[in-house]
């Protein structure tokens, strides 16, 4: 090996760089352990809510020492910014995908146009999007073009005051579309920046926010975040801040009385209509006149029971006549009051100055059952005199009496308008309502004249946290459109800690097993391979930390899988060295040729696995990207360590002519000199494979697959109890409240997974709380006495209750399913093209692709046939697709190595029959194939047993895939390649390469 010195220097420097990158993780871990120990000393576990109190004490401890040097001048704050990022599943927190409403953006650009063609195109685009992968903007353009004589540049649509500089009436639709496209993109970019600024100010360490293509979707990952409800509110708030003059209570006292009478009349009329319909129905079905008389008597009684004051009876109190509160109602009655106020007859009562009145509810205190109603003085365009765009600074503050408020500073333009508004309000003795996202936070009066300078405050019974969050969204600015959470995953910190422990355990166990096996099989050479493997692991973690990549539980699985697969390179090298030694070569020559001649197979095997990893990286999301990232990094580092690091140790040991035996006493003659006629058994293989495929297809056609919410939409909740629970009993308890609910044991008998599609199209804290309260009420009798709803829901850090929740909306579920389909089809195409490119003959491509399709069908069939009774989760989700693609990569890896040896035998033994070449090629690789499969299976079984419930189905698919893939490379790929070959001599290489191999073959002979 040339340039040994350079490789040594590079390996040492790179290893030191990795240790440096990982040192920050060790520092933060040590400091956080100290903080936890301190909190445990301060707070006894007998105290109420001790877990939350310990978290607060621990955080205070960390805040107090954040800027103090801990080691070599490095502070906790500095180390925290550079530590290895842990994903949601390892640290807890929240992961959401937000959809910016492109429809709202279009309406905004059209200045709220009510043009019939414009609104029709919007409606059609909304319908099309339910079954299309196209972006909303493209569907809108498509729908608009379908309308007769429709012009985007119409003055009623986009030729308005907002876009007049860029769009004029003479432009065609094709000319207008790029302008609108650009404006939409700018708005989404603006939303992205607003959200990023909000998150940065929230104080979560290592947040991740990124745009997902051009779809208007934004991914937000906040590992370690605990206050889930607060974060969801922060992400959803549009921060539409408006300042309005308001009417006073005495302006609407007569209006309420008149409205009350109108409601009374309408309700009475409705009752009369219902009574007449029931009477007619009874006339046709009654058996006697007595029945009719009884019904009429009942209806008359119902008439008498109609309230004389249907609206006023809901009023809890009337506001101060000179105050801004019209009346106060119960929270539970707001929907009914809204419906009454929307009656056309009541709207007709609003005349004169009240013609453009808009009713708005106030901010209700958390512990209050009542809410105030306000009447805003709006205008024809509903444009407020002043909005939040003038805010240049905002912060949490206290007023003169010590109440928590939000202080604001306006720019020059806003200050002038504010001075004018406050002067008018002071002169008239009225109030100004401060409205955020349609809710009146406060409506203060102005008693000291006009307020100059642009300073103002918002009050509203805030907690300090609420005031800080409101100041954050105001300072960051408003979102240009509404956001909808179309996918979310919430993991409690307890589950995250358990995932870390299970991941580390599986990692250590798998590593120990592989290290022991390599020494057992290859003796001292195996020990050198182990050293290279440990260096490889150091490199992987160092690169992950240096790239600021996120380590997830599937990522750990990717690393552990790399451990199993990385020994494959050393196995190929060692097996080839043993072959060279058997040919009688001297040890230095055998080592040199062993490394050289195995390089082609090593590169082919890793490139094929790397290609499927790239497909995962392109089509995967979240944790699947983490798996792909670690797999790709592991492939690169394992190549370097296996080829160069192992070689350095072997060369150093044998430099003084020391004998290095690439075997142990137990394995000296194991799988040596094997010569099996595999092709003679190919018909048996065809029958076995054909039967398995037919059974798989039958099962897939009849039973189907257990599709997870990734593909069908819905919500999943993982709930843990102190004792074992019966999932059927829980399902029965929840059936009344949740539609299509499914409950199954998840891991241990005291943990269940609840799946439901209830209100899957709806979002918001209210819906999440509603569903979790239904679950809480349904399982309350199974919880320890005194467990409150707050203790139960997912934001809690307790060891029972909702440990995690996942929501996937129908639209993104359809997108995920489509992307998964493309990923699998894409991998088949990549397999075919790579094999065709590498081996120059389509017969090899057909054999390899047939084996891959064979493996995928059998894995799918097994999952279809067994998902109903397996003791672990076998949902078909994104993780399963990752497993399928990994199976494709592994199967292809094995097949390519066998094909490489067959190709070599074509050139070394040109006069052998084709069947003998294939049989001998497969036989010579049997030791490598079984050895690699065994080590990989050992690793996978270790992860399956100790790696945690969330990836057990993922690991099971890989285990089946490795077994079937090993079988198919011998009994499917090579026989099909043989049967499709039309003649004996196949040119497998370019002429130059063939000549070189021929010369080498002659020399060897």
XYZ file of N, CA and C in Angstrom, residues 730-899:
510
model
N -60.614 -1.355 26.637
C -60.374 0.074 26.403
C -61.095 0.522 25.132
N -61.032 -0.297 24.076
C -61.700 0.056 22.808
C -63.201 0.212 23.011
N -63.798 -0.672 23.794
C -65.234 -0.580 24.065
C -65.571 0.715 24.803
N -64.704 1.107 25.729
C -64.939 2.337 26.503
C -64.826 3.588 25.629
N -63.999 3.510 24.581
C -63.756 4.682 23.731
C -64.667 4.746 22.523
N -65.346 3.641 22.207
C -66.110 3.541 20.974
C -67.169 4.626 20.864
N -67.783 4.970 21.979
C -68.865 5.961 21.945
C -68.351 7.356 21.609
N -67.141 7.665 22.081
C -66.617 9.015 21.877
C -65.781 9.183 20.627
N -65.090 8.117 20.195
C -64.194 8.200 19.043
C -64.654 7.235 17.962
N -64.804 7.739 16.745
C -65.225 6.870 15.651
C -64.047 6.068 15.121
N -64.322 4.898 14.636
C -63.326 3.988 14.040
C -62.059 3.895 14.875
N -62.232 3.671 16.179
C -61.076 3.593 17.071
C -60.500 2.183 17.063
N -59.167 2.101 17.109
C -58.483 0.812 17.136
C -57.499 0.840 18.298
N -57.531 -0.182 19.128
C -56.663 -0.249 20.302
C -55.917 -1.567 20.288
N -54.601 -1.504 20.472
C -53.812 -2.728 20.517
C -52.684 -2.574 21.525
N -52.241 -3.703 22.044
C -51.089 -3.691 22.951
C -49.861 -3.236 22.175
N -49.057 -2.369 22.811
C -47.884 -1.802 22.140
C -46.670 -2.026 23.031
N -45.937 -3.103 22.744
C -44.796 -3.434 23.601
C -45.253 -4.274 24.772
N -45.050 -3.769 25.989
C -45.448 -4.495 27.195
C -46.962 -4.433 27.382
N -47.487 -5.279 28.267
C -48.930 -5.394 28.456
C -49.556 -4.184 29.137
N -48.721 -3.296 29.686
C -49.265 -2.099 30.330
C -49.212 -0.874 29.412
N -49.011 -1.107 28.115
C -48.917 0.001 27.161
C -49.750 -0.322 25.929
N -50.527 0.658 25.470
C -51.401 0.448 24.322
C -51.207 1.575 23.306
N -51.568 1.257 22.060
C -51.600 2.280 21.017
C -53.049 2.459 20.589
N -53.530 3.702 20.646
C -54.903 4.034 20.267
C -54.860 4.793 18.947
N -55.564 4.279 17.943
C -55.604 4.919 16.627
C -57.036 5.325 16.312
N -57.207 6.536 15.773
C -58.540 7.020 15.439
C -58.468 8.033 14.303
N -59.544 8.112 13.520
C -59.660 9.128 12.471
C -60.614 10.253 12.900
N -60.976 10.269 14.163
C -61.926 11.265 14.668
C -61.388 12.675 14.436
N -62.151 13.492 13.697
C -61.814 14.893 13.417
C -60.389 15.049 12.876
N -60.010 14.160 11.981
C -58.640 14.190 11.453
C -58.410 15.433 10.596
N -59.494 16.000 10.031
C -59.353 17.204 9.205
C -59.313 18.482 10.036
N -59.581 18.353 11.329
C -59.604 19.539 12.182
C -58.306 19.631 12.973
N -57.966 20.848 13.376
C -56.748 21.054 14.133
C -57.007 22.082 15.229
N -56.025 22.276 16.046
C -56.130 23.269 17.111
C -56.035 22.610 18.471
N -55.693 23.427 19.447
C -55.533 22.921 20.812
C -56.830 22.355 21.340
N -57.969 22.970 20.907
C -59.267 22.506 21.404
C -59.538 21.071 20.964
N -59.243 20.765 19.696
C -59.492 19.416 19.176
C -58.581 18.410 19.868
N -57.294 18.758 20.018
C -56.359 17.849 20.693
C -56.807 17.581 22.123
N -57.222 18.637 22.802
C -57.685 18.455 24.186
C -58.956 17.630 24.242
N -59.850 17.850 23.261
C -61.102 17.088 23.226
C -60.819 15.597 23.103
N -59.932 15.230 22.173
C -59.634 13.811 21.940
C -58.940 13.214 23.150
N -57.953 13.930 23.691
C -57.237 13.393 24.851
C -58.146 13.293 26.078
N -59.127 14.205 26.189
C -60.077 14.111 27.314
C -61.004 12.909 27.148
N -61.405 12.625 25.883
C -62.225 11.430 25.638
C -61.450 10.177 26.044
N -60.175 10.133 25.669
C -59.335 8.986 26.038
C -59.175 8.927 27.546
N -58.924 10.080 28.159
C -58.745 10.143 29.628
C -59.988 9.630 30.347
N -61.174 10.099 29.898
C -62.420 9.649 30.537
C -62.649 8.154 30.322
N -62.221 7.649 29.142
C -62.427 6.240 28.833
C -61.526 5.298 29.604
N -60.362 5.780 30.051
C -59.402 4.914 30.758
C -59.191 5.344 32.205
N -59.992 6.312 32.671
C -59.752 6.897 33.996
C -59.772 5.849 35.105
N -60.663 4.868 34.970
C -60.768 3.840 36.011
C -59.533 2.933 36.055
N -58.737 2.951 34.996
C -57.527 2.132 34.956
C -56.299 2.894 35.454
N -56.458 4.192 35.716
C -55.347 5.022 36.165
C -55.288 5.050 37.687
N -54.127 5.365 38.255
C -54.028 5.478 39.714
C -54.981 6.546 40.237
N -55.505 6.350 41.417
C -56.429 7.300 42.026
C -55.785 8.681 42.120
N -56.556 9.681 41.708
C -56.051 11.044 41.810
C -55.304 11.529 40.586
N -55.203 10.711 39.526
C -54.516 11.147 38.309
C -55.393 12.144 37.570
N -54.925 13.383 37.454
C -55.689 14.426 36.791
C -55.455 14.388 35.287
N -56.274 15.140 34.568
C -56.102 15.223 33.121
C -54.752 15.838 32.764
N -54.315 16.833 33.535
C -53.026 17.473 33.286
C -51.880 16.484 33.446
N -52.019 15.563 34.420
C -50.992 14.528 34.617
C -51.007 13.521 33.472
N -52.184 13.344 32.872
C -52.376 12.290 31.874
C -51.900 12.689 30.486
N -52.101 13.949 30.082
C -51.867 14.317 28.676
C -50.387 14.330 28.334
N -50.107 14.403 27.034
C -48.778 14.137 26.518
C -47.720 15.124 26.978
N -48.101 16.329 27.380
C -47.104 17.300 27.800
C -46.513 16.962 29.160
N -47.120 16.021 29.841
C -46.622 15.637 31.155
C -45.316 14.864 31.055
N -44.506 14.955 32.114
C -43.248 14.191 32.153
C -43.379 12.979 33.061
N -44.594 12.640 33.427
C -44.787 11.484 34.300
C -44.564 10.184 33.530
N -44.544 9.087 34.263
C -44.246 7.794 33.653
C -45.508 7.041 33.242
N -46.695 7.637 33.424
C -47.941 7.037 32.942
C -48.717 8.094 32.165
N -49.728 7.636 31.413
C -50.524 8.559 30.614
C -50.102 8.517 29.158
N -50.391 9.594 28.428
C -50.053 9.677 27.015
C -48.561 9.936 26.870
N -47.858 8.943 26.332
C -46.402 9.053 26.190
C -46.004 9.714 24.875
N -46.833 9.562 23.853
C -46.550 10.199 22.569
C -47.831 10.272 21.760
N -47.873 11.211 20.827
C -49.021 11.309 19.921
C -48.524 11.675 18.536
N -49.194 11.148 17.534
C -48.844 11.420 16.139
C -50.124 11.727 15.380
N -50.086 12.786 14.574
C -51.230 13.119 13.718
C -50.745 13.273 12.286
N -51.439 12.643 11.348
C -51.141 12.796 9.927
C -52.442 13.113 9.215
N -52.488 14.266 8.551
C -53.680 14.649 7.806
C -53.828 13.838 6.534
N -55.055 13.710 6.015
C -55.291 12.897 4.812
C -54.480 13.352 3.610
N -54.291 14.668 3.450
C -53.581 15.160 2.260
C -52.123 14.740 2.278
N -51.466 14.896 3.424
C -50.051 14.532 3.481
C -49.891 13.013 3.514
N -50.889 12.296 4.046
C -50.832 10.830 4.022
C -50.814 10.330 2.582
N -51.630 10.958 1.740
C -51.652 10.584 0.325
C -50.305 10.893 -0.330
N -49.712 12.032 0.051
C -48.399 12.401 -0.497
C -47.325 11.417 -0.059
N -47.365 10.998 1.207
C -46.385 10.049 1.727
C -46.499 8.712 0.985
N -47.734 8.268 0.766
C -47.953 6.997 0.068
C -47.399 7.066 -1.360
N -47.661 8.184 -2.028
C -47.171 8.350 -3.397
C -45.647 8.390 -3.428
N -45.048 9.148 -2.497
C -43.586 9.246 -2.453
C -42.963 7.880 -2.180
N -43.602 7.097 -1.323
C -43.096 5.756 -1.014
C -43.139 4.858 -2.238
N -44.237 4.953 -2.989
C -44.362 4.159 -4.214
C -43.253 4.536 -5.199
N -43.044 5.840 -5.370
C -41.990 6.289 -6.282
C -40.614 5.842 -5.797
N -40.415 5.824 -4.476
C -39.121 5.423 -3.935
C -38.814 3.971 -4.286
N -39.810 3.098 -4.133
C -39.596 1.679 -4.429
C -39.400 1.449 -5.929
N -40.265 2.065 -6.741
C -40.116 1.927 -8.192
C -38.778 2.506 -8.640
N -38.420 3.657 -8.062
C -37.144 4.280 -8.396
C -35.975 3.388 -8.067
N -36.061 2.687 -6.946
C -34.958 1.804 -6.552
C -34.820 0.641 -7.520
N -35.965 0.106 -8.022
C -35.898 -0.967 -9.022
C -35.192 -0.489 -10.295
N -35.553 0.720 -10.708
C -34.943 1.272 -11.923
C -33.441 1.486 -11.722
N -33.074 2.019 -10.550
C -31.652 2.258 -10.247
C -30.892 0.935 -10.231
N -31.503 -0.097 -9.635
C -30.875 -1.425 -9.595
C -30.603 -1.917 -11.016
N -31.619 -1.858 -11.854
C -31.486 -2.363 -13.226
C -30.387 -1.610 -13.980
N -30.426 -0.267 -13.893
C -29.467 0.535 -14.649
C -28.039 0.350 -14.143
N -27.878 0.263 -12.803
C -26.524 0.112 -12.280
C -25.925 -1.238 -12.689
N -26.707 -2.300 -12.563
C -26.198 -3.624 -12.943
C -25.887 -3.662 -14.439
N -26.757 -3.027 -15.241
C -26.526 -2.981 -16.680
C -25.233 -2.229 -16.990
N -25.036 -1.114 -16.283
C -23.821 -0.323 -16.484
C -22.580 -1.092 -16.024
N -22.702 -1.777 -14.911
C -21.530 -2.429 -14.308
C -21.162 -3.716 -15.030
N -22.145 -4.490 -15.492
C -21.850 -5.801 -16.073
C -22.094 -5.859 -17.580
N -22.624 -4.784 -18.137
C -22.742 -4.619 -19.588
C -23.747 -5.557 -20.260
N -24.419 -6.418 -19.514
C -25.365 -7.359 -20.117
C -26.684 -7.337 -19.347
N -27.797 -7.296 -20.135
C -29.110 -7.196 -19.509
C -29.476 -8.437 -18.705
N -28.865 -9.599 -19.005
C -29.179 -10.816 -18.251
C -28.879 -10.654 -16.763
N -27.785 -9.967 -16.462
C -27.451 -9.729 -15.061
C -28.487 -8.800 -14.406
N -28.928 -7.771 -15.145
C -29.929 -6.843 -14.615
C -31.245 -7.561 -14.335
N -31.649 -8.417 -15.268
C -32.896 -9.166 -15.078
C -32.804 -10.065 -13.848
N -31.670 -10.759 -13.699
C -31.491 -11.627 -12.536
C -31.533 -10.845 -11.236
N -30.834 -9.696 -11.188
C -30.782 -8.902 -9.960
C -32.144 -8.316 -9.620
N -32.832 -7.724 -10.619
C -34.144 -7.114 -10.367
C -35.166 -8.181 -9.975
N -35.114 -9.348 -10.612
C -36.032 -10.439 -10.261
C -35.857 -10.843 -8.804
N -34.602 -10.922 -8.365
C -34.328 -11.285 -6.971
C -34.864 -10.224 -6.021
N -34.691 -8.964 -6.384
C -35.161 -7.864 -5.530
C -36.690 -7.865 -5.448
N -37.371 -8.009 -6.591
C -38.837 -8.065 -6.592
C -39.309 -9.272 -5.772
N -38.652 -10.382 -5.940
C -38.935 -11.606 -5.173
C -38.865 -11.321 -3.670
N -37.793 -10.664 -3.236
C -37.597 -10.384 -1.813
C -38.668 -9.439 -1.271
N -38.974 -8.391 -2.026
C -39.969 -7.405 -1.578
C -41.344 -8.047 -1.463
N -41.728 -8.857 -2.453
C -43.047 -9.505 -2.412
C -43.176 -10.435 -1.211
N -42.132 -11.175 -0.915
C -42.198 -12.117 0.208
C -42.274 -11.361 1.544
N -41.492 -10.280 1.689
C -41.570 -9.486 2.925
C -42.978 -8.908 3.086
N -43.532 -8.366 1.997
C -44.896 -7.825 2.054
C -45.911 -8.915 2.392
N -45.729 -10.081 1.777
C -46.647 -11.184 2.031
C -46.623 -11.640 3.476
N -45.436 -11.738 4.065
C -45.319 -12.150 5.472
C -45.987 -11.117 6.375
N -45.786 -9.848 6.091
C -46.430 -8.806 6.904
C -47.947 -8.860 6.754
N -48.417 -9.131 5.533
C -49.857 -9.229 5.307
C -50.469 -10.414 6.050
N -49.761 -11.544 6.031
C -50.310 -12.774 6.618
C -50.251 -12.789 8.137
N -49.327 -12.036 8.735
C -49.078 -12.206 10.172
C -49.385 -10.991 11.039
N -49.797 -9.851 10.435
C -49.924 -8.638 11.246
C -50.998 -8.739 12.328
N -52.000 -9.593 12.121
C -53.113 -9.657 13.079
C -52.766 -10.385 14.371
N -51.724 -11.222 14.353
C -51.428 -11.976 15.579
C -50.009 -11.795 16.099
N -49.174 -11.057 15.402
C -47.818 -10.833 15.900
C -47.858 -9.978 17.175
N -46.977 -10.244 18.154
C -47.021 -9.508 19.427
C -46.343 -8.146 19.366
N -46.101 -7.633 18.175
C -45.522 -6.298 18.038
C -46.163 -5.610 16.845
N -45.962 -4.296 16.761
C -46.625 -3.489 15.757
C -46.069 -3.784 14.362
N -46.963 -4.083 13.412
C -46.549 -4.385 12.036
C -47.270 -3.468 11.049
N -47.379 -2.194 11.416
C -47.994 -1.220 10.529
C -47.101 -0.947 9.324
N -47.740 -0.671 8.209
C -47.018 -0.256 7.013
C -46.940 1.262 7.047
N -45.757 1.764 7.351
C -45.565 3.199 7.470
C -44.252 3.590 6.796
N -43.804 4.818 7.042
C -42.565 5.267 6.404
C -41.368 4.415 6.831
N -41.348 4.001 8.091
C -40.240 3.171 8.570
C -40.207 1.843 7.811
N -41.395 1.285 7.526
C -41.444 0.032 6.782
C -40.915 0.228 5.364
N -41.255 1.343 4.744
C -40.735 1.628 3.401
C -39.216 1.736 3.442
N -38.698 2.352 4.516
C -37.241 2.413 4.683
C -36.661 1.009 4.783
N -37.362 0.128 5.491
C -36.902 -1.251 5.626
C -36.900 -1.955 4.263
N -37.950 -1.737 3.476
C -38.034 -2.352 2.149
C -36.876 -1.891 1.269
N -36.601 -0.598 1.293
C -35.512 -0.079 0.479
C -34.160 -0.598 0.966
N -34.033 -0.782 2.279
C -32.804 -1.352 2.819
C -32.659 -2.813 2.402
N -33.773 -3.536 2.402
C -33.761 -4.924 1.925
C -33.318 -4.965 0.466
N -33.834 -4.029 -0.336
C -33.424 -3.966 -1.740
C -31.918 -3.756 -1.842
N -31.405 -2.819 -1.031
C -29.967 -2.550 -1.049
C -29.151 -3.747 -0.609
N -29.608 -4.414 0.446
C -28.859 -5.566 0.971
C -28.886 -6.723 -0.018
N -30.084 -7.005 -0.559
C -30.207 -8.099 -1.526
C -29.328 -7.840 -2.739
N -29.340 -6.598 -3.196
C -28.519 -6.232 -4.342
C -27.036 -6.338 -4.009
N -26.685 -5.933 -2.803
C -25.297 -6.040 -2.323
C -24.796 -7.478 -2.462
N -25.578 -8.396 -1.939
C -25.191 -9.807 -1.953
C -25.112 -10.341 -3.390
N -26.118 -9.956 -4.202
C -26.161 -10.438 -5.588
C -24.970 -9.925 -6.388
N -24.637 -8.650 -6.194
C -23.548 -8.052 -6.953
C -22.220 -8.716 -6.622
N -21.996 -9.042 -5.346
C -20.751 -9.708 -4.958
C -20.629 -11.067 -5.646
N -21.742 -11.811 -5.694
C -21.735 -13.106 -6.379
C -21.499 -12.917 -7.877
N -22.197 -11.933 -8.472
C -22.018 -11.667 -9.906
C -20.578 -11.249 -10.215
